[in-house]
XYZ file of C-alpha atoms in Angstrom:
618
model
C -0.196 0.246 -0.606
C 1.967 3.613 -1.498
C 1.286 6.439 1.605
C 1.567 10.091 0.124
C 4.098 11.651 2.888
C 2.866 15.407 3.132
C 5.255 18.173 1.397
C 7.353 19.721 4.486
C 6.642 22.755 5.349
C 8.021 26.171 3.167
C 8.441 30.038 4.600
C 4.950 31.111 3.029
C 2.696 28.497 1.784
C 0.711 27.127 5.088
C 1.248 23.510 6.446
C -0.656 20.614 5.359
C -2.298 19.120 7.325
C -1.971 15.445 6.601
C -4.938 12.610 6.409
C -4.976 10.221 9.971
C -2.959 7.109 8.741
C -4.330 3.634 9.124
C -1.887 2.190 9.471
C -1.196 3.138 12.823
C -2.649 6.067 15.053
C -0.237 7.946 14.088
C -0.060 11.466 12.604
C 2.849 13.180 10.945
C 1.775 16.989 11.928
C 3.946 19.277 10.116
C 4.416 22.766 10.217
C 5.423 24.388 13.358
C 8.741 24.547 15.276
C 9.834 23.146 18.103
C 11.095 26.787 19.194
C 8.720 29.387 19.044
C 10.584 33.436 20.138
C 13.576 35.122 19.620
C 15.457 32.423 21.354
C 12.433 31.137 24.171
C 12.764 27.841 24.790
C 9.878 25.839 24.465
C 9.272 21.914 25.412
C 7.949 20.389 23.453
C 4.038 18.941 24.898
C 4.199 15.000 26.127
C 3.413 13.414 23.663
C 0.281 10.530 24.131
C 0.819 7.695 22.853
C 1.577 5.684 25.861
C 3.098 2.418 26.007
C -0.001 0.807 24.119
C -0.219 2.458 21.525
C 4.116 1.716 20.272
C 4.051 -0.884 21.025
C 0.521 -1.762 18.576
C 3.053 0.066 15.953
C 6.303 -2.914 16.765
C 3.939 -5.589 16.125
C 3.223 -3.884 12.633
C 7.401 -3.664 11.586
C 8.493 -6.267 9.043
C 11.002 -7.485 10.575
C 13.724 -5.257 8.410
C 12.253 -2.203 9.702
C 12.571 -3.376 12.879
C 16.367 -3.912 12.487
C 16.238 -0.931 10.367
C 15.295 1.166 13.400
C 18.049 0.505 15.758
C 20.533 1.752 13.277
C 21.680 5.755 12.608
C 23.824 6.357 9.790
C 26.021 8.627 8.207
C 24.968 9.822 4.715
C 26.546 12.607 1.927
C 24.454 15.684 0.773
C 22.826 19.050 1.780
C 19.595 17.458 0.340
C 17.361 14.351 1.115
C 16.622 14.196 -2.379
C 18.947 16.205 -5.053
C 22.913 15.755 -3.533
C 26.099 17.020 -5.089
C 27.061 14.603 -7.298
C 30.266 14.427 -5.460
C 28.167 13.578 -2.917
C 25.665 10.687 -4.899
C 27.988 9.056 -5.549
C 30.333 9.062 -1.945
C 27.423 7.001 -1.527
C 26.963 4.676 -3.759
C 30.759 3.747 -2.834
C 29.987 3.684 0.596
C 26.198 2.530 1.097
C 24.772 1.541 -2.416
C 22.119 4.362 -2.137
C 22.329 7.393 -4.568
C 20.686 9.835 -1.031
C 19.729 9.890 2.488
C 15.778 9.738 0.833
C 16.831 6.425 -0.342
C 19.049 5.481 2.727
C 15.493 5.922 4.525
C 13.677 4.089 2.266
C 16.430 0.962 1.672
C 17.111 0.470 4.837
C 14.371 2.051 7.543
C 17.341 3.531 9.800
C 15.871 4.608 12.463
C 18.236 7.766 12.474
C 20.283 9.781 10.514
C 23.418 11.950 11.981
C 25.087 14.951 10.591
C 28.254 15.952 9.630
C 30.373 19.136 8.201
C 33.071 16.609 6.407
C 29.309 14.960 4.959
C 28.246 18.236 3.745
C 24.840 17.935 5.640
C 25.808 21.505 7.336
C 25.911 24.183 5.193
C 23.896 26.828 6.404
C 20.970 26.896 8.315
C 17.405 27.239 6.348
C 19.688 24.032 4.481
C 19.455 22.182 7.361
C 15.804 22.891 7.661
C 15.148 21.678 3.994
C 17.510 18.202 4.666
C 15.563 17.913 8.045
C 12.065 18.102 6.025
C 13.016 15.834 3.667
C 14.557 12.868 5.453
C 11.351 12.916 7.942
C 9.398 13.430 4.246
C 11.187 10.213 2.722
C 10.544 8.481 5.788
C 6.861 9.165 6.483
C 6.006 7.728 2.474
C 7.285 4.112 4.257
C 5.235 1.863 4.153
C 5.027 2.309 8.473
C 5.393 5.386 8.890
C 7.855 6.106 11.664
C 9.425 9.997 11.529
C 13.725 9.219 11.947
C 15.737 10.769 14.825
C 18.674 13.332 13.734
C 21.617 13.685 15.440
C 24.467 15.270 15.919
C 28.122 15.629 17.365
C 27.208 19.877 18.843
C 29.348 20.243 21.698
C 30.880 23.483 21.676
C 33.952 24.409 21.838
C 35.807 22.337 19.687
C 33.788 20.287 18.503
C 30.760 21.299 16.682
C 28.669 20.122 13.476
C 26.863 23.244 12.754
C 28.731 26.625 12.512
C 28.057 30.685 11.469
C 25.400 31.510 12.480
C 24.109 29.558 14.553
C 25.393 30.743 18.528
C 28.550 29.180 19.150
C 28.962 28.610 22.696
C 32.387 27.273 25.340
C 32.591 23.649 25.785
C 33.025 21.725 28.389
C 36.242 22.525 29.525
C 35.529 26.705 29.289
C 32.148 26.073 31.468
C 34.299 24.421 33.968
C 36.494 27.079 33.854
C 33.200 29.829 35.012
C 31.744 26.633 37.694
C 28.391 28.306 36.457
C 25.134 25.733 36.679
C 22.998 28.161 35.485
C 24.974 29.361 32.804
C 26.012 25.896 32.032
C 22.968 25.075 31.265
C 21.665 27.375 29.595
C 24.166 26.694 26.825
C 22.758 24.205 26.475
C 19.043 25.516 26.200
C 20.673 27.436 23.545
C 22.343 25.798 21.935
C 19.382 23.238 21.795
C 16.689 25.838 21.330
C 18.444 26.391 17.867
C 19.697 22.589 16.597
C 15.317 21.828 17.729
C 14.966 24.391 14.900
C 16.918 22.276 12.007
C 15.186 19.262 12.870
C 17.852 18.051 14.671
C 16.541 16.379 18.184
C 18.776 14.444 19.574
C 22.994 15.580 19.933
C 25.703 14.013 21.722
C 26.153 15.893 24.859
C 27.236 16.710 26.813
C 30.589 14.787 27.442
C 30.816 13.258 31.118
C 33.780 11.968 30.844
C 36.748 13.044 34.280
C 39.178 14.053 32.511
C 42.152 12.739 35.078
C 45.088 12.095 32.578
C 46.403 16.002 31.135
C 48.328 13.222 27.935
C 44.240 12.267 26.932
C 44.389 12.666 23.025
C 40.176 12.504 22.276
C 39.187 13.965 25.320
C 40.176 17.188 27.115
C 39.075 20.296 26.949
C 35.290 18.440 25.642
C 35.521 17.502 29.289
C 33.866 19.677 32.189
C 37.077 18.843 34.177
C 38.443 16.588 37.045
C 36.447 16.762 39.773
C 34.318 14.088 39.645
C 31.582 16.499 41.901
C 31.683 18.824 39.575
C 31.946 17.393 36.624
C 28.181 15.560 37.400
C 26.827 18.863 38.610
C 27.318 20.900 35.191
C 26.765 17.448 33.378
C 22.957 17.333 34.835
C 23.437 21.157 33.867
C 23.548 20.183 30.157
C 21.394 17.671 30.479
C 18.191 19.725 31.691
C 19.173 22.868 29.812
C 18.645 20.123 25.990
C 15.698 18.781 27.436
C 13.870 21.389 28.277
C 14.752 22.693 24.337
C 13.033 19.511 23.264
C 16.756 18.114 21.914
C 17.895 14.346 23.805
C 20.709 14.965 25.286
C 23.158 11.831 26.186
C 26.236 11.644 27.600
C 29.146 9.759 26.939
C 31.354 8.521 26.689
C 30.014 4.899 29.530
C 31.903 3.610 31.822
C 34.251 6.154 31.155
C 36.977 8.238 29.217
C 38.402 9.976 30.755
C 41.949 8.618 32.149
C 43.660 7.401 28.719
C 46.196 8.342 26.566
C 44.951 6.347 23.449
C 42.133 7.883 21.277
C 39.719 4.864 20.760
C 38.754 6.552 16.851
C 43.136 4.635 15.969
C 43.180 2.539 18.881
C 41.598 0.415 21.730
C 41.974 2.199 24.623
C 42.347 0.617 28.807
C 41.314 1.794 31.034
C 43.424 0.148 34.512
C 41.102 1.691 37.532
C 39.624 -0.832 39.908
C 36.408 -0.994 40.741
C 36.413 1.289 43.279
C 38.771 4.273 41.386
C 35.538 3.609 39.218
C 33.225 3.713 41.046
C 34.733 7.153 42.653
C 36.048 8.645 39.786
C 33.953 8.051 36.509
C 30.879 6.965 37.324
C 29.219 9.870 39.038
C 28.688 12.124 36.332
C 26.485 9.717 34.690
C 24.482 9.217 38.008
C 24.051 12.464 38.533
C 22.410 12.412 34.484
C 20.570 9.410 35.263
C 19.395 11.087 37.954
C 18.411 13.807 35.232
C 16.532 12.315 33.565
C 18.544 11.677 31.073
C 17.630 10.446 27.774
C 20.809 8.979 26.220
C 23.867 7.172 27.123
C 26.316 6.994 24.348
C 29.026 3.485 25.321
C 32.838 3.509 24.881
C 34.960 1.964 22.481
C 37.871 1.755 26.052
C 38.625 -1.965 27.967
C 38.002 -1.944 32.067
C 39.076 -5.288 32.521
C 38.681 -3.964 36.569
C 34.273 -3.666 35.266
C 34.229 -6.501 32.859
C 36.704 -9.221 33.038
C 37.103 -10.331 29.310
C 38.196 -7.532 28.568
C 35.471 -6.978 25.104
C 34.915 -3.054 25.039
C 32.577 -1.253 27.302
C 30.706 -0.920 23.981
C 30.201 -4.932 23.303
C 30.254 -5.580 27.163
C 27.284 -6.596 28.849
C 28.883 -7.042 32.146
C 29.389 -3.171 31.329
C 26.238 -1.824 30.214
C 23.401 -4.400 31.709
C 25.085 -5.143 34.553
C 25.976 -1.861 35.709
C 24.345 0.517 33.264
C 21.232 -1.225 33.263
C 20.338 -2.794 35.775
C 22.688 -1.006 39.188
C 22.148 2.639 37.776
C 19.133 1.932 37.119
C 19.636 3.239 33.842
C 16.169 2.697 31.348
C 17.043 5.197 28.410
C 18.206 4.621 24.991
C 21.782 3.522 24.826
C 23.610 4.788 21.523
C 26.752 2.879 20.601
C 29.528 5.445 19.321
C 30.536 5.585 15.535
C 31.458 1.563 15.660
C 33.585 2.906 12.249
C 36.045 3.598 14.886
C 38.890 1.379 15.687
C 38.226 0.463 19.113
C 35.505 -1.123 18.360
C 36.917 -3.180 15.766
C 40.216 -4.856 16.732
C 38.727 -6.970 18.431
C 35.946 -8.746 16.106
C 35.173 -8.405 12.951
C 32.343 -5.395 11.456
C 28.967 -9.294 10.959
C 29.628 -9.098 14.229
C 29.428 -6.351 16.762
C 26.468 -5.116 15.866
C 25.026 -7.705 16.627
C 27.202 -8.314 20.480
C 26.369 -4.771 21.494
C 22.294 -5.779 21.019
C 23.297 -8.624 22.936
C 25.183 -6.108 25.189
C 22.642 -3.942 25.270
C 22.451 -1.160 22.873
C 19.459 0.346 21.137
C 21.427 2.691 18.827
C 24.235 1.255 16.788
C 25.722 4.042 15.484
C 27.723 5.624 11.854
C 28.940 1.434 10.725
C 31.565 0.930 8.297
C 29.433 -1.317 5.570
C 25.484 -0.820 6.389
C 24.877 -3.284 3.517
C 27.306 -5.998 6.114
C 26.070 -4.155 9.565
C 22.402 -4.394 8.689
C 22.166 -7.799 7.585
C 24.641 -9.380 10.425
C 21.549 -8.365 12.473
C 19.125 -9.377 10.590
C 20.602 -13.246 10.366
C 20.739 -12.862 13.878
C 17.322 -13.401 14.297
C 16.511 -15.369 12.096
C 19.035 -17.939 12.898
C 17.976 -17.722 16.635
C 21.432 -16.158 18.256
C 18.961 -12.568 18.832
C 15.310 -13.065 19.150
C 12.554 -10.350 17.429
C 11.559 -9.706 21.908
C 14.990 -8.488 21.845
C 14.898 -6.027 18.960
C 11.285 -4.758 19.736
C 12.830 -3.954 23.695
C 15.354 -1.128 22.329
C 12.656 -0.205 19.295
C 10.119 0.211 21.507
C 13.013 2.747 23.812
C 14.015 4.554 20.365
C 9.732 5.072 19.669
C 9.389 5.885 23.498
C 11.644 9.279 23.179
C 10.650 9.913 19.630
C 7.150 10.457 21.210
C 8.302 12.368 23.488
C 10.091 14.800 21.737
C 7.086 15.131 19.927
C 8.093 13.101 16.668
C 5.263 11.811 15.757
C 2.847 14.743 15.866
C 5.858 17.285 14.598
C 7.971 15.938 12.293
C 8.954 18.890 10.348
C 10.823 22.528 11.362
C 9.796 25.863 9.483
C 12.293 28.098 7.723
C 10.568 30.912 10.064
C 11.472 29.574 12.932
C 14.713 28.798 11.769
C 15.361 32.986 11.063
C 13.428 33.570 14.506
C 16.043 31.082 16.353
C 19.106 30.246 15.262
C 21.769 33.047 15.339
C 19.609 35.367 17.158
C 20.538 38.685 19.178
C 20.110 37.514 21.727
C 21.312 34.387 21.491
C 25.204 35.803 20.363
C 24.336 38.249 23.699
C 24.566 36.024 26.307
C 26.957 33.074 24.326
C 29.971 35.763 25.477
C 28.809 36.878 28.456
C 28.337 32.887 29.531
C 32.226 33.205 27.967
C 33.524 35.997 29.127
C 33.400 34.135 33.152
C 35.136 31.923 31.286
C 38.335 33.655 30.538
C 41.314 32.073 32.811
C 44.002 34.155 34.384
C 47.376 32.400 35.467
C 49.951 34.156 35.486
C 50.255 37.751 35.317
C 53.708 39.184 36.285
C 54.659 42.872 37.022
C 51.316 43.502 36.249
C 51.492 43.499 32.616
C 47.797 43.017 32.411
C 44.901 44.691 31.455
C 47.134 46.037 28.246
C 45.800 49.698 27.656
C 46.505 51.141 24.369
C 47.530 54.520 26.072
C 50.445 51.496 26.995
C 50.326 49.305 24.756
C 48.927 50.347 21.448
C 51.341 48.067 18.493
C 50.240 44.541 18.789
C 51.828 41.677 17.351
C 49.479 38.124 16.848
C 51.465 35.903 16.562
C 50.663 31.721 16.886
C 49.057 28.650 16.268
C 46.698 28.186 13.562
C 44.712 25.179 13.727
C 42.043 24.382 11.456
C 38.409 25.787 12.997
C 36.931 23.112 14.855
C 33.072 24.669 14.275
C 33.168 26.542 10.560
C 34.342 29.637 12.571
C 35.229 33.231 10.788
C 39.132 31.867 12.227
C 41.490 31.395 12.353
C 42.579 32.323 15.342
C 45.643 35.069 15.205
C 42.982 36.660 12.563
C 40.277 37.052 15.146
C 42.718 38.169 18.592
C 43.920 40.373 16.439
C 40.534 42.088 14.336
C 39.440 41.429 18.287
C 41.843 44.131 19.671
C 41.651 46.314 16.841
C 37.881 46.572 17.361
C 38.811 47.696 21.390
C 41.949 50.154 20.122
C 44.189 48.450 19.399
C 46.470 48.517 16.293
C 47.655 45.197 16.086
C 49.322 42.125 13.084
C 48.399 39.125 12.445
C 51.581 36.501 11.736
C 50.408 33.157 11.602
C 53.467 30.746 13.076
C 52.098 27.552 13.016
C 51.630 24.091 15.436
C 55.134 24.286 15.133
C 56.472 26.649 14.078
C 59.763 26.175 12.337
C 63.649 28.250 12.721
C 62.542 30.460 9.707
C 58.811 31.347 10.930
C 60.853 31.980 14.288
C 63.045 34.280 13.411
C 60.421 36.379 10.918
C 58.349 36.798 14.291
C 61.194 37.548 16.209
C 62.297 40.833 13.409
C 58.386 40.992 13.470
C 58.895 42.297 17.146
C 60.415 44.714 17.324
C 59.693 47.968 18.114
C 56.050 46.336 19.648
C 54.354 47.098 22.903
C 53.952 43.757 23.414
C 53.558 40.677 21.384
C 50.189 37.822 21.792
C 51.699 33.975 21.446
C 47.928 31.577 20.798
C 49.670 28.106 21.948
C 48.030 24.489 20.981
C 48.907 21.628 23.156
C 52.375 21.995 23.584
C 54.760 19.405 24.550
C 58.418 18.735 25.406
C 59.542 19.422 22.155
C 57.542 21.433 20.477
C 58.865 24.733 19.018
C 56.070 26.551 20.211
C 58.039 26.516 23.536
C 61.298 28.539 21.001
C 59.416 31.128 19.680
C 58.033 31.932 22.593
C 61.203 31.647 24.781
C 62.504 33.454 21.614
C 60.011 36.694 22.094
C 60.424 37.315 25.721
C 64.271 37.352 24.851
C 63.702 40.213 23.128
C 62.744 42.767 25.982
C 59.486 43.173 24.337
C 56.565 41.907 26.903
C 55.023 38.771 25.784
C 51.638 37.301 26.553
C 50.451 34.015 25.971
C 46.929 32.691 25.645
C 46.382 28.903 25.260
C 43.940 28.149 23.323
C 43.031 24.667 23.670
C 44.703 22.844 26.152
C 45.555 24.845 30.208
C 48.928 22.763 30.837
C 50.744 24.902 27.728
C 51.869 26.611 30.714
C 53.754 24.138 32.132
C 55.830 24.457 29.501
C 56.799 27.858 28.343
C 58.881 30.041 30.195
C 59.606 33.573 29.917
C 55.634 35.176 29.143
C 54.765 38.100 31.545
C 51.514 36.541 31.367
C 49.101 33.588 30.890
C 46.038 33.233 29.536
C 43.268 29.780 29.160
C 40.732 30.488 26.643
C 40.058 26.285 26.248
C 38.777 26.944 22.486
C 39.773 28.670 19.449
C 36.382 29.474 18.444
C 35.594 33.101 17.631
C 33.048 32.962 21.200
C 36.302 32.058 23.333
C 38.776 34.098 22.167
C 37.196 37.342 21.666
C 36.052 37.157 25.501
C 39.532 36.278 25.993
C 40.906 39.633 23.986
C 38.018 41.333 26.320
C 39.679 39.854 29.217
C 43.291 41.127 28.584
C 41.705 44.663 27.696
C 40.423 44.485 31.075
C 37.219 45.168 28.744
C 36.053 42.262 30.666
C 37.407 40.774 34.615
C 39.234 37.509 34.551
C 36.261 35.231 36.626
C 37.696 31.799 35.236
C 39.351 28.703 37.385
C 41.016 26.172 36.491
C 39.103 22.673 36.263
C 41.577 20.130 36.070
C 45.439 20.242 37.962
C 48.592 21.477 36.025
C 51.634 19.667 36.721
C 54.885 20.173 36.136
C 57.073 19.623 33.206
C 60.001 17.775 35.226
C 57.694 16.627 37.647
C 54.197 14.945 37.044
C 53.437 14.683 40.836
C 54.219 18.667 41.189
C 51.225 21.069 40.641
C 52.193 24.321 38.842
C 48.767 25.032 39.182
C 45.909 23.342 40.984
C 42.136 22.981 40.997
C 40.358 26.540 41.075
C 43.226 28.716 40.177
C 43.010 31.919 38.889
C 44.367 35.399 39.053
C 42.156 38.631 39.110
C 42.796 42.027 38.717
C 41.604 42.978 41.597
């Protein structure tokens, strides 16, 4: 039986009202945004469908539809039906379909994840149109179930939707700000804008406690190293996102904070004892569950104390069912971290991973490297009896409950007018600036060099690292810093020197410093062998005062010598760099306090700057 999907709404046409489906007791009501007003989030009204109705939907689904509902998949293209040819080619090569609409039709996927590199997030109106096109394809299927569209919009260094959307401080910056109200408001703003774009599941906030300064994958994505402080901020963000009508996702269970291995490229082992896990890693996840978290993401890590088999947590029944479900009492949606990551692929083949994940207690299977392999593996596991259909139904019911809670059965579409009202609104941008100002941390200020004044330090040279923009900001960082200084009355020149400055580039910077009143150096993940250390030392030797701004990890200061002042900005997004400049220039007080300790580069047992450290101008 063919069902014609309702057309998505436009900015000018009134929303169509689709007829009630005879197949399901569910409507695909259209054309109202999930939020109204210029920045006031409105929680979606509770969906009227109870479990009996949702179970009837599950009962009517074919086995193929049930399998599909468990998958959340990437797809290339800015449009659900008419992507660019290069994206069609990429889809055919990786997934065997041409478009997002074909992906939904062939595999019945329950979710789609947006990425910048997949060309899903060009601009807000395009994103909204893509979301509407995906929902239209989903509601045209024999069993019309809306898609849960997700993304990683952590803010700070991990964002998929860039300007003109509002960009906010990341987790460690919010940890430095120490304000639950600011953390909640940041999530509320972010959630309001995501909901307006049709993105209703966000893989944030990070609940990992970053107790290892060498952690290559978490770092500033964590709120800090104090489990209690992290737990409070996680709960605040969960409430903010979910008040805005977006499912929050705490990650990466059971805790990815103490590792020196990136699970994208290897399989980390966490050596915490059971008692250490309870003390260090568990509190933020307990806090998220108490706050009513909608979904929790698994980690591709081995924790022998929690599962002696040394299976990755994503595939571990003792961890996901024994601890998360039974001990912590969590009955929401469990989503895997991306199944294309090396950490989950090292022990088992790609055809075993999704089956083992489901057996462990997972509900959503995120972004397998080959969807046909993973999809058919689950289908065959049911047909051979390794997985029961009842086990699938259990996960599908959780997924449908979440979709119902979010109001997707009632209003799957968003409007262009809603995007215009909400995304990047003046009120949101002003609040982002205010929140960011409270996060900048002053670690060093010899001789009271700061704040800088145009009357004393008019001529400024800005040098340093220009890492690739993490989130579609206007960057690069040296340009952003110099422009912000000029706006405040300084004469500022930018000279990028890179993350690994060469001798030639260092000589160029030293020459450019001649005659300047001050040099500002943006540092990025400085290590013991980094030539950024040489750059700072050589510039300091000129006698011109040097100010360093750590634009990612606050640990940089432990490796540097000769500078007169140091600020930690925790990210190189524009909102945090502009806030750092306002602090540099005395337009704002440095109010941030370190959420992690900074240890000596020579003696890790010696703490140079403890948690809570931060100078002020008063």
